PDB file of C-alpha atoms in Angstrom:
ATOM      1  CA  MET A 124      45.924  91.772  95.655  1.00 55.00           C
ATOM      2  CA  ALA A 125      47.659  91.613  92.278  1.00 76.00           C
ATOM      3  CA  LEU A 126      51.376  90.983  92.477  1.00 84.00           C
ATOM      4  CA  ARG A 127      52.251  94.343  90.911  1.00 82.00           C
ATOM      5  CA  ASP A 128      50.045  96.249  93.356  1.00 84.00           C
ATOM      6  CA  ARG A 129      51.592  94.350  96.242  1.00 85.00           C
ATOM      7  CA  LEU A 130      55.134  95.109  95.050  1.00 84.00           C
ATOM      8  CA  LEU A 131      54.282  98.743  94.364  1.00 82.00           C
ATOM      9  CA  ALA A 132      52.884  99.112  97.876  1.00 85.00           C
ATOM     10  CA  LEU A 133      56.129  97.762  99.325  1.00 85.00           C
ATOM     11  CA  HIS A 134      58.123 100.169  97.142  1.00 81.00           C
ATOM     12  CA  ARG A 135      56.059 103.153  98.356  1.00 83.00           C
ATOM     13  CA  GLN A 136      56.891 102.118 101.915  1.00 85.00           C
ATOM     14  CA  GLY A 137      60.511 102.903 101.087  1.00 82.00           C
ATOM     15  CA  ARG A 138      61.623  99.296 100.854  1.00 86.00           C
ATOM     16  CA  SER A 139      64.636  98.560  98.646  1.00 84.00           C
ATOM     17  CA  TRP A 140      64.237  96.395  95.548  1.00 81.00           C
ATOM     18  CA  GLU A 141      66.301  93.681  97.242  1.00 85.00           C
ATOM     19  CA  GLU A 142      63.927  93.740 100.234  1.00 88.00           C
ATOM     20  CA  ILE A 143      60.904  93.692  97.938  1.00 86.00           C
ATOM     21  CA  GLY A 144      62.297  90.692  96.066  1.00 85.00           C
ATOM     22  CA  ASP A 145      62.929  88.847  99.329  1.00 88.00           C
ATOM     23  CA  GLU A 146      59.383  89.606 100.506  1.00 87.00           C
ATOM     24  CA  ALA A 147      57.858  88.303  97.283  1.00 86.00           C
ATOM     25  CA  GLN A 148      60.388  85.488  96.966  1.00 88.00           C
ATOM     26  CA  ILE A 149      61.435  86.596  93.473  1.00 87.00           C
ATOM     27  CA  PRO A 150      64.707  88.153  92.192  1.00 85.00           C
ATOM     28  CA  ALA A 151      65.088  91.880  92.829  1.00 83.00           C
ATOM     29  CA  GLY A 152      65.475  92.522  89.090  1.00 81.00           C
ATOM     30  CA  GLN A 153      62.175  90.758  88.373  1.00 84.00           C
ATOM     31  CA  ALA A 154      60.397  92.836  91.027  1.00 83.00           C
ATOM     32  CA  TYR A 155      61.783  95.983  89.400  1.00 80.00           C
ATOM     33  CA  LEU A 156      60.560  94.859  85.969  1.00 80.00           C
ATOM     34  CA  ILE A 157      57.041  94.097  87.260  1.00 82.00           C
ATOM     35  CA  VAL A 158      56.664  97.499  88.949  1.00 80.00           C
ATOM     36  CA  THR A 159      58.341  99.752  86.371  1.00 78.00           C
ATOM     37  CA  GLY A 160      57.832  97.816  83.168  1.00 74.00           C
ATOM     38  CA  ARG A 161      61.525  98.276  82.376  1.00 74.00           C
ATOM     39  CA  PRO A 162      64.154  95.493  82.396  1.00 74.00           C
ATOM     40  CA  ALA A 163      66.817  95.667  85.079  1.00 70.00           C
ATOM     41  CA  ASP A 164      69.652  95.580  82.555  1.00 65.00           C
ATOM     42  CA  GLY A 165      70.898  99.163  82.587  1.00 58.00           C
ATOM     43  CA  SER A 166      68.655 100.280  79.709  1.00 59.00           C
ATOM     44  CA  ASP A 167      66.598 102.424  82.093  1.00 50.00           C
ATOM     45  CA  ALA A 168      69.098 105.289  82.091  1.00 52.00           C
ATOM     46  CA  VAL A 169      66.696 108.185  81.484  1.00 47.00           C
ATOM     47  CA  GLY A 170      66.804 111.928  81.937  1.00 48.00           C
ATOM     48  CA  PRO A 171      65.991 113.746  85.201  1.00 49.00           C
ATOM     49  CA  GLU A 172      62.739 115.127  83.804  1.00 45.00           C
ATOM     50  CA  PHE A 173      61.431 111.559  83.371  1.00 42.00           C
ATOM     51  CA  LEU A 174      62.662 110.527  86.771  1.00 44.00           C
ATOM     52  CA  SER A 175      60.692 113.316  88.395  1.00 45.00           C
ATOM     53  CA  GLU A 176      57.566 111.733  86.952  1.00 45.00           C
ATOM     54  CA  ARG A 177      58.592 108.128  87.616  1.00 50.00           C
ATOM     55  CA  GLY A 178      59.934 107.994  91.154  1.00 53.00           C
ATOM     56  CA  ASP A 179      60.012 104.230  90.938  1.00 53.00           C
ATOM     57  CA  LEU A 180      63.074 104.289  88.631  1.00 53.00           C
ATOM     58  CA  LEU A 181      66.600 104.176  90.026  1.00 54.00           C
ATOM     59  CA  MET A 182      68.785 107.252  89.658  1.00 44.00           C
ATOM     60  CA  HIS A 183      71.916 105.100  89.415  1.00 49.00           C
ATOM     61  CA  GLY A 184      70.542 102.473  87.017  1.00 55.00           C
ATOM     62  CA  SER A 185      69.253  99.005  87.713  1.00 62.00           C
ATOM     63  CA  GLN A 186      71.940  96.728  86.301  1.00 64.00           C
ATOM     64  CA  ALA A 187      73.138  95.726  89.762  1.00 65.00           C
ATOM     65  CA  LEU A 188      69.740  94.166  90.457  1.00 69.00           C
ATOM     66  CA  SER A 189      70.331  91.572  87.749  1.00 64.00           C
ATOM     67  CA  ASN A 190      74.093  91.137  87.875  1.00 65.00           C
ATOM     68  CA  PRO A 191      75.614  89.454  90.926  1.00 57.00           C
ATOM     69  CA  PRO A 192      78.053  91.490  93.057  1.00 59.00           C
ATOM     70  CA  THR A 193      81.572  91.585  91.660  1.00 60.00           C
ATOM     71  CA  GLU A 194      83.994  89.419  93.567  1.00 63.00           C
ATOM     72  CA  VAL A 195      87.779  89.612  93.305  1.00 60.00           C
ATOM     73  CA  PRO A 196      88.966  86.037  93.804  1.00 59.00           C
ATOM     74  CA  THR A 197      92.520  87.060  94.662  1.00 58.00           C
ATOM     75  CA  GLU A 198      91.156  88.563  97.886  1.00 66.00           C
ATOM     76  CA  HIS A 199      90.092  85.138  99.082  1.00 74.00           C
ATOM     77  CA  GLU A 200      92.476  83.460 101.487  1.00 79.00           C
ATOM     78  CA  VAL A 201      92.235  80.103  99.700  1.00 81.00           C
ATOM     79  CA  VAL A 202      93.138  81.711  96.356  1.00 77.00           C
ATOM     80  CA  ASP A 203      96.023  83.580  97.978  1.00 77.00           C
ATOM     81  CA  ARG A 204      97.382  80.320  99.372  1.00 81.00           C
ATOM     82  CA  TRP A 205      96.976  78.650  95.982  1.00 83.00           C
ATOM     83  CA  LEU A 206      98.886  81.424  94.192  1.00 78.00           C
ATOM     84  CA  LYS A 207     101.717  81.295  96.727  1.00 76.00           C
ATOM     85  CA  ALA A 208     101.946  77.510  96.366  1.00 82.00           C
ATOM     86  CA  ARG A 209     102.106  77.776  92.573  1.00 83.00           C
ATOM     87  CA  ALA A 210     104.807  80.446  92.786  1.00 76.00           C
ATOM     88  CA  ALA A 211     106.813  78.368  95.278  1.00 74.00           C
ATOM     89  CA  ALA A 212     106.646  75.375  92.924  1.00 81.00           C
ATOM     90  CA  ASP A 213     107.929  77.396  89.958  1.00 81.00           C
ATOM     91  CA  GLY A 214     111.682  76.685  89.970  1.00 78.00           C
ATOM     92  CA  PRO A 215     112.792  79.284  87.365  1.00 80.00           C
ATOM     93  CA  MET A 216     110.674  81.977  89.077  1.00 68.00           C
ATOM     94  CA  GLN A 217     112.171  81.175  92.480  1.00 66.00           C
ATOM     95  CA  ASP A 218     115.686  81.184  91.027  1.00 70.00           C
ATOM     96  CA  ALA A 219     115.081  84.578  89.421  1.00 68.00           C
ATOM     97  CA  ALA A 220     113.715  85.930  92.712  1.00 62.00           C
ATOM     98  CA  ARG A 221     116.829  84.731  94.569  1.00 66.00           C
ATOM     99  CA  ARG A 222     119.105  86.476  92.086  1.00 71.00           C
ATOM    100  CA  ARG A 223     117.093  89.690  91.861  1.00 79.00           C
ATOM    101  CA  THR A 224     118.262  92.560  94.072  1.00 85.00           C
ATOM    102  CA  ALA A 225     117.349  96.208  94.572  1.00 86.00           C
ATOM    103  CA  GLU A 226     120.724  97.330  93.219  1.00 88.00           C
ATOM    104  CA  PRO A 227     120.232 100.274  90.820  1.00 88.00           C
ATOM    105  CA  PRO A 228     121.579  99.949  87.273  1.00 82.00           C
ATOM    106  CA  PRO A 229     125.298 100.826  87.218  1.00 77.00           C
ATOM    107  CA  ILE A 230     126.496 104.179  85.929  1.00 71.00           C
ATOM    108  CA  ASP A 231     128.766 103.758  82.908  1.00 63.00           C
ATOM    109  CA  ASP A 232     131.642 106.097  83.777  1.00 54.00           C
ATOM    110  CA  ASP A 233     133.407 105.531  80.455  1.00 52.00           C
ATOM    111  CA  SER A 234     130.638 106.879  78.251  1.00 57.00           C
ATOM    112  CA  ASP A 235     128.922 109.389  80.546  1.00 71.00           C
ATOM    113  CA  SER A 236     129.565 113.093  80.348  1.00 85.00           C
ATOM    114  CA  ASP A 237     131.788 114.832  82.891  1.00 92.00           C
ATOM    115  CA  ASP A 238     129.291 117.688  83.114  1.00 95.00           C
ATOM    116  CA  VAL A 239     128.490 117.992  86.817  1.00 96.00           C
ATOM    117  CA  VAL A 240     124.775 118.271  86.061  1.00 95.00           C
ATOM    118  CA  ASP A 241     124.880 114.907  84.304  1.00 94.00           C
ATOM    119  CA  VAL A 242     127.029 113.309  87.013  1.00 94.00           C
ATOM    120  CA  LEU A 243     124.760 114.424  89.844  1.00 95.00           C
ATOM    121  CA  GLY A 244     121.672 113.681  87.768  1.00 93.00           C
ATOM    122  CA  HIS A 245     122.760 110.042  87.398  1.00 92.00           C
ATOM    123  CA  GLN A 246     123.195 109.841  91.167  1.00 93.00           C
ATOM    124  CA  HIS A 247     119.691 111.248  91.633  1.00 94.00           C
ATOM    125  CA  GLY A 248     118.430 108.549  89.284  1.00 93.00           C
ATOM    126  CA  GLN A 249     119.903 105.806  91.456  1.00 93.00           C
ATOM    127  CA  VAL A 250     118.315 107.231  94.593  1.00 94.00           C
ATOM    128  CA  LYS A 251     114.953 107.537  92.822  1.00 94.00           C
ATOM    129  CA  PHE A 252     115.264 103.895  91.727  1.00 94.00           C
ATOM    130  CA  LEU A 253     115.776 102.837  95.350  1.00 94.00           C
ATOM    131  CA  MET A 254     112.868 104.987  96.543  1.00 93.00           C
ATOM    132  CA  GLU A 255     110.560 103.253  94.073  1.00 92.00           C
ATOM    133  CA  GLN A 256     111.789  99.853  95.280  1.00 91.00           C
ATOM    134  CA  LEU A 257     111.195 100.921  98.882  1.00 92.00           C
ATOM    135  CA  GLU A 258     107.675 102.215  98.267  1.00 91.00           C
ATOM    136  CA  ALA A 259     106.714  99.027  96.400  1.00 89.00           C
ATOM    137  CA  ILE A 260     107.264  96.930  99.552  1.00 91.00           C
ATOM    138  CA  PRO A 261     104.477  97.164 102.168  1.00 90.00           C
ATOM    139  CA  GLY A 262     105.458  98.580 105.548  1.00 90.00           C
ATOM    140  CA  VAL A 263     104.464  97.056 108.850  1.00 86.00           C
ATOM    141  CA  ARG A 264     101.496  99.427 109.218  1.00 84.00           C
ATOM    142  CA  VAL A 265      99.860  98.037 106.072  1.00 84.00           C
ATOM    143  CA  GLY A 266     100.466  94.382 106.809  1.00 85.00           C
ATOM    144  CA  GLY A 267     103.942  93.818 105.398  1.00 86.00           C
ATOM    145  CA  SER A 268     105.639  90.589 106.467  1.00 89.00           C
ATOM    146  CA  GLU A 269     108.806  90.292 108.549  1.00 91.00           C
ATOM    147  CA  GLU A 270     110.745  89.586 105.348  1.00 91.00           C
ATOM    148  CA  ASP A 271     109.280  92.751 103.794  1.00 90.00           C
ATOM    149  CA  GLN A 272     110.546  94.807 106.733  1.00 92.00           C
ATOM    150  CA  GLN A 273     114.034  93.325 106.438  1.00 93.00           C
ATOM    151  CA  ARG A 274     114.100  94.244 102.758  1.00 93.00           C
ATOM    152  CA  ARG A 275     112.970  97.792 103.530  1.00 94.00           C
ATOM    153  CA  VAL A 276     115.713  98.186 106.134  1.00 94.00           C
ATOM    154  CA  SER A 277     118.287  97.025 103.573  1.00 95.00           C
ATOM    155  CA  ILE A 278     117.039  99.429 100.885  1.00 95.00           C
ATOM    156  CA  VAL A 279     117.062 102.360 103.304  1.00 94.00           C
ATOM    157  CA  ASP A 280     120.691 101.532 104.104  1.00 94.00           C
ATOM    158  CA  MET A 281     121.498 101.382 100.382  1.00 94.00           C
ATOM    159  CA  MET A 282     120.018 104.869 100.097  1.00 94.00           C
ATOM    160  CA  ARG A 283     122.080 105.922 103.134  1.00 94.00           C
ATOM    161  CA  VAL A 284     125.311 104.913 101.379  1.00 93.00           C
ATOM    162  CA  ARG A 285     124.524 106.733  98.137  1.00 94.00           C
ATOM    163  CA  LEU A 286     123.125 109.849  99.747  1.00 95.00           C
ATOM    164  CA  SER A 287     126.094 110.150 102.098  1.00 94.00           C
ATOM    165  CA  GLN A 288     128.519 109.944  99.185  1.00 94.00           C
ATOM    166  CA  HIS A 289     126.431 112.210  96.958  1.00 95.00           C
ATOM    167  CA  GLU A 290     125.922 114.965  99.504  1.00 94.00           C
ATOM    168  CA  SER A 291     129.511 114.967 100.753  1.00 93.00           C
ATOM    169  CA  MET A 292     130.676 115.474  97.146  1.00 94.00           C
ATOM    170  CA  GLU A 293     128.171 118.259  96.639  1.00 95.00           C
ATOM    171  CA  GLU A 294     129.296 120.013  99.816  1.00 93.00           C
ATOM    172  CA  ALA A 295     132.971 119.752  98.881  1.00 93.00           C
ATOM    173  CA  HIS A 296     132.805 120.551  95.160  1.00 95.00           C
ATOM    174  CA  PHE A 297     129.388 121.450  93.721  1.00 96.00           C
ATOM    175  CA  TRP A 298     128.002 124.030  96.112  1.00 96.00           C
ATOM    176  CA  PRO A 299     131.288 125.996  96.263  1.00 96.00           C
ATOM    177  CA  ALA A 300     131.131 126.270  92.454  1.00 96.00           C
ATOM    178  CA  VAL A 301     127.477 127.358  92.667  1.00 97.00           C
ATOM    179  CA  ARG A 302     128.402 130.055  95.172  1.00 96.00           C
ATOM    180  CA  GLU A 303     131.170 131.302  92.909  1.00 96.00           C
ATOM    181  CA  HIS A 304     129.502 131.260  89.493  1.00 96.00           C
ATOM    182  CA  LEU A 305     125.748 131.691  89.959  1.00 96.00           C
ATOM    183  CA  GLU A 306     123.718 134.765  90.697  1.00 93.00           C
ATOM    184  CA  GLN A 307     122.274 134.314  94.200  1.00 94.00           C
ATOM    185  CA  GLY A 308     124.554 131.290  94.456  1.00 95.00           C
ATOM    186  CA  GLU A 309     125.028 131.775  98.186  1.00 96.00           C
ATOM    187  CA  ASP A 310     121.279 131.617  98.828  1.00 96.00           C
ATOM    188  CA  LEU A 311     120.813 128.612  96.529  1.00 96.00           C
ATOM    189  CA  ALA A 312     123.607 126.668  98.217  1.00 95.00           C
ATOM    190  CA  ALA A 313     122.455 127.568 101.711  1.00 95.00           C
ATOM    191  CA  GLY A 314     118.905 126.421 100.938  1.00 95.00           C
ATOM    192  CA  ALA A 315     120.154 123.092  99.579  1.00 95.00           C
ATOM    193  CA  GLU A 316     122.454 122.451 102.519  1.00 93.00           C
ATOM    194  CA  GLU A 317     119.600 123.092 104.937  1.00 94.00           C
ATOM    195  CA  GLN A 318     117.523 120.453 103.139  1.00 94.00           C
ATOM    196  CA  GLU A 319     120.467 118.034 103.117  1.00 94.00           C
ATOM    197  CA  GLN A 320     120.865 118.467 106.855  1.00 93.00           C
ATOM    198  CA  ARG A 321     117.244 117.380 107.293  1.00 94.00           C
ATOM    199  CA  GLY A 322     117.960 114.247 105.255  1.00 94.00           C
ATOM    200  CA  LYS A 323     121.059 113.455 107.323  1.00 93.00           C
ATOM    201  CA  ASP A 324     119.097 113.775 110.550  1.00 93.00           C
ATOM    202  CA  LEU A 325     116.396 111.376 109.297  1.00 94.00           C
ATOM    203  CA  LEU A 326     118.936 108.829 108.057  1.00 93.00           C
ATOM    204  CA  GLN A 327     120.678 109.004 111.417  1.00 92.00           C
ATOM    205  CA  GLU A 328     117.388 108.374 113.236  1.00 93.00           C
ATOM    206  CA  LEU A 329     116.657 105.393 110.998  1.00 93.00           C
ATOM    207  CA  ASP A 330     120.081 103.831 111.550  1.00 90.00           C
ATOM    208  CA  GLY A 331     119.680 100.635 113.575  1.00 87.00           C
ATOM    209  CA  LYS A 332     115.899 100.964 113.887  1.00 90.00           C
ATOM    210  CA  PRO A 333     114.076  97.670 113.127  1.00 90.00           C
ATOM    211  CA  GLY A 334     111.714  97.643 110.157  1.00 90.00           C
ATOM    212  CA  GLY A 335     108.927  96.202 112.309  1.00 88.00           C
ATOM    213  CA  ASP A 336     108.794  99.385 114.378  1.00 86.00           C
ATOM    214  CA  ASP A 337     105.936 101.783 113.556  1.00 87.00           C
ATOM    215  CA  GLU A 338     108.376 104.668 113.910  1.00 92.00           C
ATOM    216  CA  PHE A 339     110.481 103.186 111.103  1.00 93.00           C
ATOM    217  CA  ASP A 340     107.571 103.549 108.671  1.00 92.00           C
ATOM    218  CA  GLU A 341     106.888 107.087 109.860  1.00 93.00           C
ATOM    219  CA  LEU A 342     110.530 108.122 109.432  1.00 94.00           C
ATOM    220  CA  VAL A 343     110.675 106.503 105.994  1.00 94.00           C
ATOM    221  CA  GLU A 344     107.651 108.544 104.888  1.00 94.00           C
ATOM    222  CA  GLN A 345     109.341 111.717 106.131  1.00 95.00           C
ATOM    223  CA  LEU A 346     112.588 110.765 104.380  1.00 95.00           C
ATOM    224  CA  VAL A 347     110.916 110.068 101.037  1.00 94.00           C
ATOM    225  CA  LEU A 348     109.052 113.382 101.191  1.00 94.00           C
ATOM    226  CA  ALA A 349     112.242 115.251 102.113  1.00 94.00           C
ATOM    227  CA  LEU A 350     114.163 113.612  99.270  1.00 94.00           C
ATOM    228  CA  ARG A 351     111.496 114.382  96.682  1.00 94.00           C
ATOM    229  CA  THR A 352     111.495 118.018  97.801  1.00 94.00           C
ATOM    230  CA  HIS A 353     115.295 118.192  97.688  1.00 95.00           C
ATOM    231  CA  VAL A 354     115.619 116.561  94.264  1.00 94.00           C
ATOM    232  CA  ALA A 355     113.024 118.970  92.836  1.00 94.00           C
ATOM    233  CA  TYR A 356     114.966 121.885  94.367  1.00 95.00           C
ATOM    234  CA  GLU A 357     118.260 120.693  92.909  1.00 96.00           C
ATOM    235  CA  ASP A 358     116.662 120.212  89.490  1.00 94.00           C
ATOM    236  CA  THR A 359     115.848 123.936  89.446  1.00 95.00           C
ATOM    237  CA  VAL A 360     119.430 124.705  90.477  1.00 96.00           C
ATOM    238  CA  PHE A 361     120.744 122.477  87.665  1.00 96.00           C
ATOM    239  CA  LEU A 362     118.873 124.606  85.123  1.00 95.00           C
ATOM    240  CA  LYS A 363     120.610 127.723  86.448  1.00 96.00           C
ATOM    241  CA  VAL A 364     123.964 125.904  86.447  1.00 96.00           C
ATOM    242  CA  LYS A 365     123.525 125.041  82.759  1.00 95.00           C
ATOM    243  CA  GLU A 366     122.784 128.689  81.997  1.00 95.00           C
ATOM    244  CA  GLN A 367     125.365 130.446  84.167  1.00 96.00           C
ATOM    245  CA  MET A 368     128.271 128.120  84.979  1.00 97.00           C
ATOM    246  CA  PRO A 369     130.948 127.875  82.242  1.00 96.00           C
ATOM    247  CA  ASP A 370     131.215 124.537  80.418  1.00 95.00           C
ATOM    248  CA  ASP A 371     134.812 123.942  81.506  1.00 96.00           C
ATOM    249  CA  VAL A 372     133.926 124.521  85.165  1.00 97.00           C
ATOM    250  CA  ARG A 373     131.007 122.098  84.977  1.00 96.00           C
ATOM    251  CA  ALA A 374     133.255 119.475  83.391  1.00 96.00           C
ATOM    252  CA  LYS A 375     136.019 119.989  85.963  1.00 96.00           C
ATOM    253  CA  VAL A 376     133.644 119.713  88.944  1.00 96.00           C
ATOM    254  CA  GLY A 377     131.906 116.672  87.476  1.00 95.00           C
ATOM    255  CA  SER A 378     135.191 114.900  86.751  1.00 94.00           C
ATOM    256  CA  THR A 379     136.424 115.567  90.285  1.00 95.00           C
ATOM    257  CA  ILE A 380     133.248 114.121  91.817  1.00 95.00           C
ATOM    258  CA  LYS A 381     133.452 110.974  89.648  1.00 92.00           C
ATOM    259  CA  LYS A 382     137.054 110.379  90.728  1.00 92.00           C
ATOM    260  CA  LYS A 383     136.531 110.986  94.439  1.00 93.00           C
ATOM    261  CA  ILE A 384     133.084 109.603  95.189  1.00 91.00           C
ATOM    262  CA  ALA A 385     134.349 106.070  95.849  1.00 88.00           C
ATOM    263  CA  LYS A 386     136.377 107.449  98.774  1.00 89.00           C
ATOM    264  CA  ALA A 387     133.522 109.542 100.198  1.00 90.00           C
ATOM    265  CA  PRO A 388     131.804 108.818 103.547  1.00 90.00           C
ATOM    266  CA  THR A 389     129.162 106.081 103.399  1.00 86.00           C
ATOM    267  CA  ARG A 390     127.210 107.209 106.472  1.00 83.00           C
ATOM    268  CA  PRO A 391     125.597 110.529 107.392  1.00 83.00           C
ATOM    269  CA  HIS A 392     127.483 112.756 109.815  1.00 78.00           C
ATOM    270  CA  PRO A 393     124.858 115.344 110.733  1.00 69.00           C
ATOM    271  CA  HIS A 394     126.983 116.947 113.458  1.00 65.00           C
ATOM    272  CA  ALA A 395     130.163 117.322 111.381  1.00 61.00           C
ATOM    273  CA  PRO A 396     131.178 120.858 110.292  1.00 57.00           C
ATOM    274  CA  ALA A 397     129.646 121.762 106.923  1.00 57.00           C
ATOM    275  CA  GLY A 398     130.981 123.934 104.136  1.00 54.00           C
ATOM    276  CA  THR A 399     134.424 124.234 102.556  1.00 52.00           C
ATOM    277  CA  GLY A 400     136.473 125.480 105.526  1.00 49.00           C
ATOM    278  CA  MET A 401     139.419 123.639 107.028  1.00 50.00           C
ATOM    279  CA  ALA A 402     137.307 122.105 109.834  1.00 48.00           C
ATOM    280  CA  ALA A 403     134.865 120.662 107.301  1.00 50.00           C
ATOM    281  CA  LYS A 404     137.671 119.256 105.148  1.00 54.00           C
ATOM    282  CA  VAL A 405     139.361 117.609 108.133  1.00 49.00           C
ATOM    283  CA  ALA A 406     136.050 116.126 109.292  1.00 53.00           C
ATOM    284  CA  ALA A 407     135.258 114.746 105.836  1.00 56.00           C
ATOM    285  CA  ALA A 408     138.766 113.304 105.424  1.00 57.00           C
ATOM    286  CA  GLY A 409     138.461 111.473 108.745  1.00 56.00           C
ATOM    287  CA  ALA A 410     134.878 110.300 108.310  1.00 64.00           C
ATOM    288  CA  ALA A 411     135.396 108.242 105.158  1.00 64.00           C
ATOM    289  CA  PRO A 412     138.071 105.847 106.524  1.00 67.00           C
ATOM    290  CA  LEU A 413     136.056 105.321 109.704  1.00 71.00           C
ATOM    291  CA  ASP A 414     132.958 104.532 107.673  1.00 66.00           C
ATOM    292  CA  LYS A 415     134.888 102.069 105.511  1.00 66.00           C
ATOM    293  CA  ALA A 416     136.253 100.359 108.613  1.00 67.00           C
ATOM    294  CA  ARG A 417     132.769 100.041 110.132  1.00 67.00           C
ATOM    295  CA  ASP A 418     131.453  98.694 106.839  1.00 60.00           C
ATOM    296  CA  ALA A 419     134.190  96.059 106.713  1.00 66.00           C
ATOM    297  CA  MET A 420     133.702  94.966 110.326  1.00 71.00           C
ATOM    298  CA  GLY A 421     129.921  94.663 110.406  1.00 70.00           C
ATOM    299  CA  GLU A 422     127.192  93.208 108.231  1.00 78.00           C
ATOM    300  CA  ARG A 423     125.372  96.420 107.449  1.00 88.00           C
ATOM    301  CA  PRO A 424     121.943  95.931 105.796  1.00 89.00           C
ATOM    302  CA  ALA A 425     123.043  97.555 102.533  1.00 89.00           C
ATOM    303  CA  LYS A 426     125.208  94.523 101.805  1.00 90.00           C
ATOM    304  CA  ARG A 427     122.069  92.420 101.336  1.00 89.00           C
ATOM    305  CA  LYS A 428     121.118  94.675  98.383  1.00 87.00           C
ATOM    306  CA  GLY A 429     117.455  94.830  99.333  1.00 89.00           C
ATOM    307  CA  LYS A 430     117.016  91.166 100.235  1.00 88.00           C
ATOM    308  CA  GLU A 431     115.821  89.691 103.510  1.00 88.00           C
ATOM    309  CA  GLU A 432     118.213  88.224 106.067  1.00 85.00           C
ATOM    310  CA  GLU A 433     119.530  84.714 105.488  1.00 77.00           C
TER     311      GLU A 433
END
């Protein structure tokens, strides 16, 4: 039997070109060329009307029959070890890695506007920066190392500090101004405070939980989603604030927040009274000194600025 007839018979049996090549002890691309008369180089891309007549041609093209499978060398364990060894031997790179932290760029208080929208927007930017740092580090469920988990715990605590300060300032100064000056201000403020309560609850659950715990990853995912939703909500409120709140009020509220944020609580207090009443003010005034004392006494993860433990 002629070679082409033999190969064609195998093809009509439903055998793949790779199987046909193995049977005839020739490359799969050569078997394809012998049967079809077309080179296995991708030039056989023809229309469906031709394919209906020539069932021996491949719908997806034949280039793979000639080209070897693509391999990504960085997926090989030996290459991974080699890359790590080269990085470890690079002194300047290692020095830069030791000095690099997850600390967001500082806010320049001298040049920034006092407009409360700008002040709070800068704070949002710092939280977003930390979220991006957090999401760039693999969690335990996707094979992150022990050092990765320690860094994630530290970044979450850095977010805890900033969010606690940010939201306590909003509750004391921003949302009261929204209620007073915006149409439907009461509803807008109530919706935001409900979202902020969700964030406080998640941060409280994460407090003290090891990064190697599956539940840590799950809570982090919930926190990131909640924060993205809340920031998007506040961005819509900021547009209304720009339109409806007088310039001098925005500047006064923003200036007050800039002056007082350093003395704000650094931990969430989800069960403390909310709002602007006397109970809420007393709770906020007492929470900040206690938080500062706890921060001074213990080595909270935020102090590592996103780095692993020594």
